Amino acid sequence: MDVMSNARRAGSPPRTPLRFRFPFRPRSGSPSPSRPQIRLPLAAATALLPLLPLLSGAGTAAAAATGPEPAAAVPAVPVADVAHHGYVTLTDAGRLEVTVESRSHGPASLADTTLKLSFSTPLARGQALPGTCVQGSDRVVLCSTGALRVGGTVRRTALDLRTSGTPDEVTVKVATHWNGGAHDRDPRNNLHEILAPATGDAYAF
């Protein structure tokens, strides 16, 4: 028995099988299409819908247009080894002299740095300071060193101070308070703590 006989006996209309013609030619009397047409069952056509953008190339262009944006460039942090050296002298009359020589061992030069000097005893009021220095408190003095260029001139800061009273000794701490945000790989040569007895001798650091 063929398919048509089975359909008639079951009481349902026969199904027309899907036919393809190669090559695709229009029927006589109908306008010629611009390109061949393929007739597919509804289920097959629905299944092809998600693939249409990829087949047409639109999906590739959209993916390229919405791809991840390049990361913003992060500015590099300069590296500069700041060093402070000098000496401290204290007399029995309460006169305190501090001389600091500052430089940058590189590899980067610095436009400016701030030197911080801390004292274990208060300073007398009305201190006469260089124009590059300010008194942060009665025990702290901050000084601008100016530009520290690699291989350039050493910057010298000289202070002639008076202590409050006549202490037998003074501890002076030397440090870099600010270096422009540079990374210092060896901070040991800009951090010092000097004990200076009131002997009038120069104690180096």
Coordinates of C-alpha atoms in Angstrom, one line a residue:
M1 CA 0.0 0.0 0.0
D2 CA 1.2 3.5 -0.7
V3 CA 1.0 6.6 1.4
M4 CA -2.0 8.0 -0.4
S5 CA -4.1 4.8 0.2
N6 CA -3.2 4.8 4.0
A7 CA -4.3 8.5 4.2
R8 CA -7.7 7.8 2.6
R9 CA -8.4 4.9 4.8
A10 CA -7.6 6.8 8.0
G11 CA -10.1 9.6 6.9
S12 CA -7.4 12.4 6.8
P13 CA -6.4 14.3 3.8
P14 CA -3.1 13.2 2.2
R15 CA 0.0 15.1 2.9
T16 CA 1.9 16.5 0.0
P17 CA 5.6 15.5 0.3
L18 CA 8.2 18.2 0.2
R19 CA 9.8 18.5 -3.3
F20 CA 12.9 20.3 -4.4
R21 CA 13.6 21.1 -8.0
F22 CA 17.2 21.6 -9.2
P23 CA 17.9 24.0 -10.7
F24 CA 15.2 26.3 -9.3
R25 CA 13.1 27.6 -12.2
P26 CA 10.0 29.8 -11.9
R27 CA 6.8 28.5 -13.3
S28 CA 5.7 29.8 -16.7
G29 CA 3.8 33.0 -16.5
S30 CA 5.3 34.1 -13.1
P31 CA 7.9 36.9 -12.8
S32 CA 11.5 35.8 -12.6
P33 CA 12.8 36.2 -9.0
S34 CA 16.2 37.9 -8.5
R35 CA 17.6 34.7 -6.9
P36 CA 16.4 31.2 -6.3
Q37 CA 13.9 30.6 -3.4
I38 CA 14.1 27.7 -1.1
R39 CA 10.9 26.5 0.6
L40 CA 11.4 24.9 4.0
P41 CA 8.9 23.6 6.6
L42 CA 8.0 26.1 9.3
A43 CA 9.8 24.2 12.0
A44 CA 13.1 24.1 10.0
A45 CA 12.8 27.8 9.1
T46 CA 12.3 28.7 12.8
A47 CA 15.3 26.7 13.8
L48 CA 17.5 28.7 11.4
L49 CA 16.5 32.1 12.8
P50 CA 19.2 32.3 15.5
L51 CA 21.9 31.5 12.8
L52 CA 20.9 34.3 10.4
P53 CA 23.2 37.0 11.9
L54 CA 26.2 34.7 11.8
L55 CA 25.4 33.6 8.2
S56 CA 25.1 37.2 7.0
G57 CA 28.2 38.5 8.9
A58 CA 26.2 40.9 11.1
G59 CA 27.0 38.9 14.2
T60 CA 30.7 39.2 13.6
A61 CA 30.6 42.9 13.1
A62 CA 28.4 43.4 16.2
A63 CA 30.8 41.3 18.3
A64 CA 33.8 43.3 17.1
A65 CA 31.9 46.6 17.8
T66 CA 31.0 45.6 21.4
G67 CA 34.3 43.9 22.3
P68 CA 36.2 44.7 25.5
E69 CA 37.7 48.2 25.6
P70 CA 41.5 48.5 26.1
A71 CA 42.6 49.2 29.6
A72 CA 43.5 52.8 30.4
A73 CA 47.3 53.4 30.7
V74 CA 48.5 53.7 34.3
P75 CA 51.2 56.3 34.7
A76 CA 54.5 54.8 35.9
V77 CA 55.7 55.8 39.4
P78 CA 59.2 57.3 39.4
V79 CA 61.9 55.7 41.4
A80 CA 64.3 58.0 43.2
D81 CA 66.7 57.1 46.1
V82 CA 66.8 60.2 48.3
A83 CA 69.7 60.5 50.7
H84 CA 70.4 62.9 53.6
H85 CA 73.7 63.3 55.3
G86 CA 75.2 65.9 57.6
Y87 CA 76.0 66.6 61.2
V88 CA 74.5 68.0 64.4
T89 CA 76.2 70.1 67.0
L90 CA 74.9 71.1 70.5
T91 CA 76.6 73.4 72.9
D92 CA 76.1 73.7 76.7
A93 CA 74.4 77.1 76.1
G94 CA 71.6 75.5 74.2
R95 CA 72.8 76.4 70.7
L96 CA 71.8 73.6 68.2
E97 CA 73.3 73.6 64.7
V98 CA 71.9 71.2 62.1
T99 CA 73.4 70.8 58.6
V100 CA 71.8 68.5 56.1
E101 CA 73.0 67.7 52.5
S102 CA 70.3 66.1 50.3
R103 CA 70.6 64.4 47.0
S104 CA 68.9 61.9 44.7
H105 CA 70.8 58.8 43.6
G106 CA 68.2 58.2 40.9
P107 CA 67.3 56.8 38.6
A108 CA 64.8 59.7 38.6
S109 CA 65.4 63.4 39.4
L110 CA 62.9 65.2 41.7
A111 CA 61.5 68.6 41.3
D112 CA 61.4 69.1 45.1
T113 CA 61.4 67.2 48.4
T114 CA 60.5 68.2 52.0
L115 CA 62.9 67.5 54.8
K116 CA 61.6 66.8 58.3
L117 CA 63.6 67.5 61.4
S118 CA 62.3 66.3 64.7
F119 CA 63.8 67.2 68.1
S120 CA 63.5 65.5 71.5
T121 CA 63.5 68.9 73.3
P122 CA 61.3 71.9 72.5
L123 CA 62.9 74.8 70.6
A124 CA 62.9 78.3 71.9
R125 CA 60.2 80.6 70.5
G126 CA 60.9 83.1 67.8
Q127 CA 63.4 80.9 65.9
A128 CA 65.1 82.5 62.9
L129 CA 64.6 80.0 60.1
P130 CA 65.8 80.1 56.4
G131 CA 63.2 81.1 53.9
T132 CA 62.8 77.5 52.7
C133 CA 61.8 76.3 56.2
V134 CA 58.8 76.5 58.5
Q135 CA 58.3 75.5 62.1
G136 CA 55.6 72.8 62.2
S137 CA 55.6 72.7 66.0
D138 CA 57.9 73.5 68.9
R139 CA 59.7 70.2 68.1
V140 CA 59.4 70.0 64.3
V141 CA 60.9 72.0 61.4
L142 CA 60.0 71.3 57.8
C143 CA 62.3 72.5 54.9
S144 CA 62.1 72.4 51.2
T145 CA 65.3 71.0 49.6
G146 CA 64.5 72.3 46.0
A147 CA 65.2 70.2 42.9
L148 CA 67.3 67.1 43.4
R149 CA 68.7 66.2 40.0
V150 CA 70.7 63.0 39.5
G151 CA 74.4 64.0 39.2
G152 CA 73.5 67.6 40.0
T153 CA 74.4 69.9 42.9
V154 CA 73.8 68.7 46.4
R155 CA 71.2 70.7 48.3
R156 CA 72.3 72.0 51.7
T157 CA 70.0 73.0 54.5
A158 CA 71.7 74.8 57.4
L159 CA 69.8 75.6 60.7
D160 CA 71.1 77.6 63.6
L161 CA 68.6 77.0 66.4
R162 CA 68.1 77.6 70.1
T163 CA 66.7 75.0 72.4
S164 CA 64.3 75.8 75.2
G165 CA 66.6 75.7 78.2
T166 CA 70.1 74.1 78.2
P167 CA 69.6 70.3 77.8
D168 CA 72.6 67.9 78.3
E169 CA 71.8 66.2 75.0
V170 CA 69.3 66.3 72.1
T171 CA 68.1 63.6 69.8
V172 CA 67.5 64.7 66.3
K173 CA 65.5 62.7 63.8
V174 CA 66.0 63.3 60.0
A175 CA 63.5 62.0 57.5
T176 CA 62.0 62.7 54.1
H177 CA 58.5 64.1 54.7
W178 CA 57.5 64.3 51.0
N179 CA 59.3 63.3 47.8
G180 CA 56.7 63.9 45.1
G181 CA 55.2 60.4 45.3
A182 CA 58.4 58.7 44.1
H183 CA 59.2 55.2 45.2
D184 CA 62.4 55.0 47.3
R185 CA 63.9 51.5 47.2
D186 CA 66.4 52.3 50.0
P187 CA 64.9 54.6 52.7
R188 CA 67.7 53.8 55.2
N189 CA 69.9 56.6 53.8
N190 CA 67.3 59.3 54.4
L191 CA 66.1 58.2 57.9
H192 CA 68.5 59.0 60.7
E193 CA 68.4 59.4 64.5
I194 CA 71.3 61.3 66.0
L195 CA 72.1 61.7 69.7
A196 CA 74.1 64.9 70.2
P197 CA 75.5 65.5 73.7
A198 CA 76.1 69.2 74.7
T199 CA 79.8 69.0 74.0
G200 CA 80.1 71.3 71.0
D201 CA 81.3 68.5 68.9
A202 CA 79.9 67.7 65.4
Y203 CA 78.1 64.3 65.3
A204 CA 77.8 63.1 61.7
F205 CA 75.1 61.0 60.1

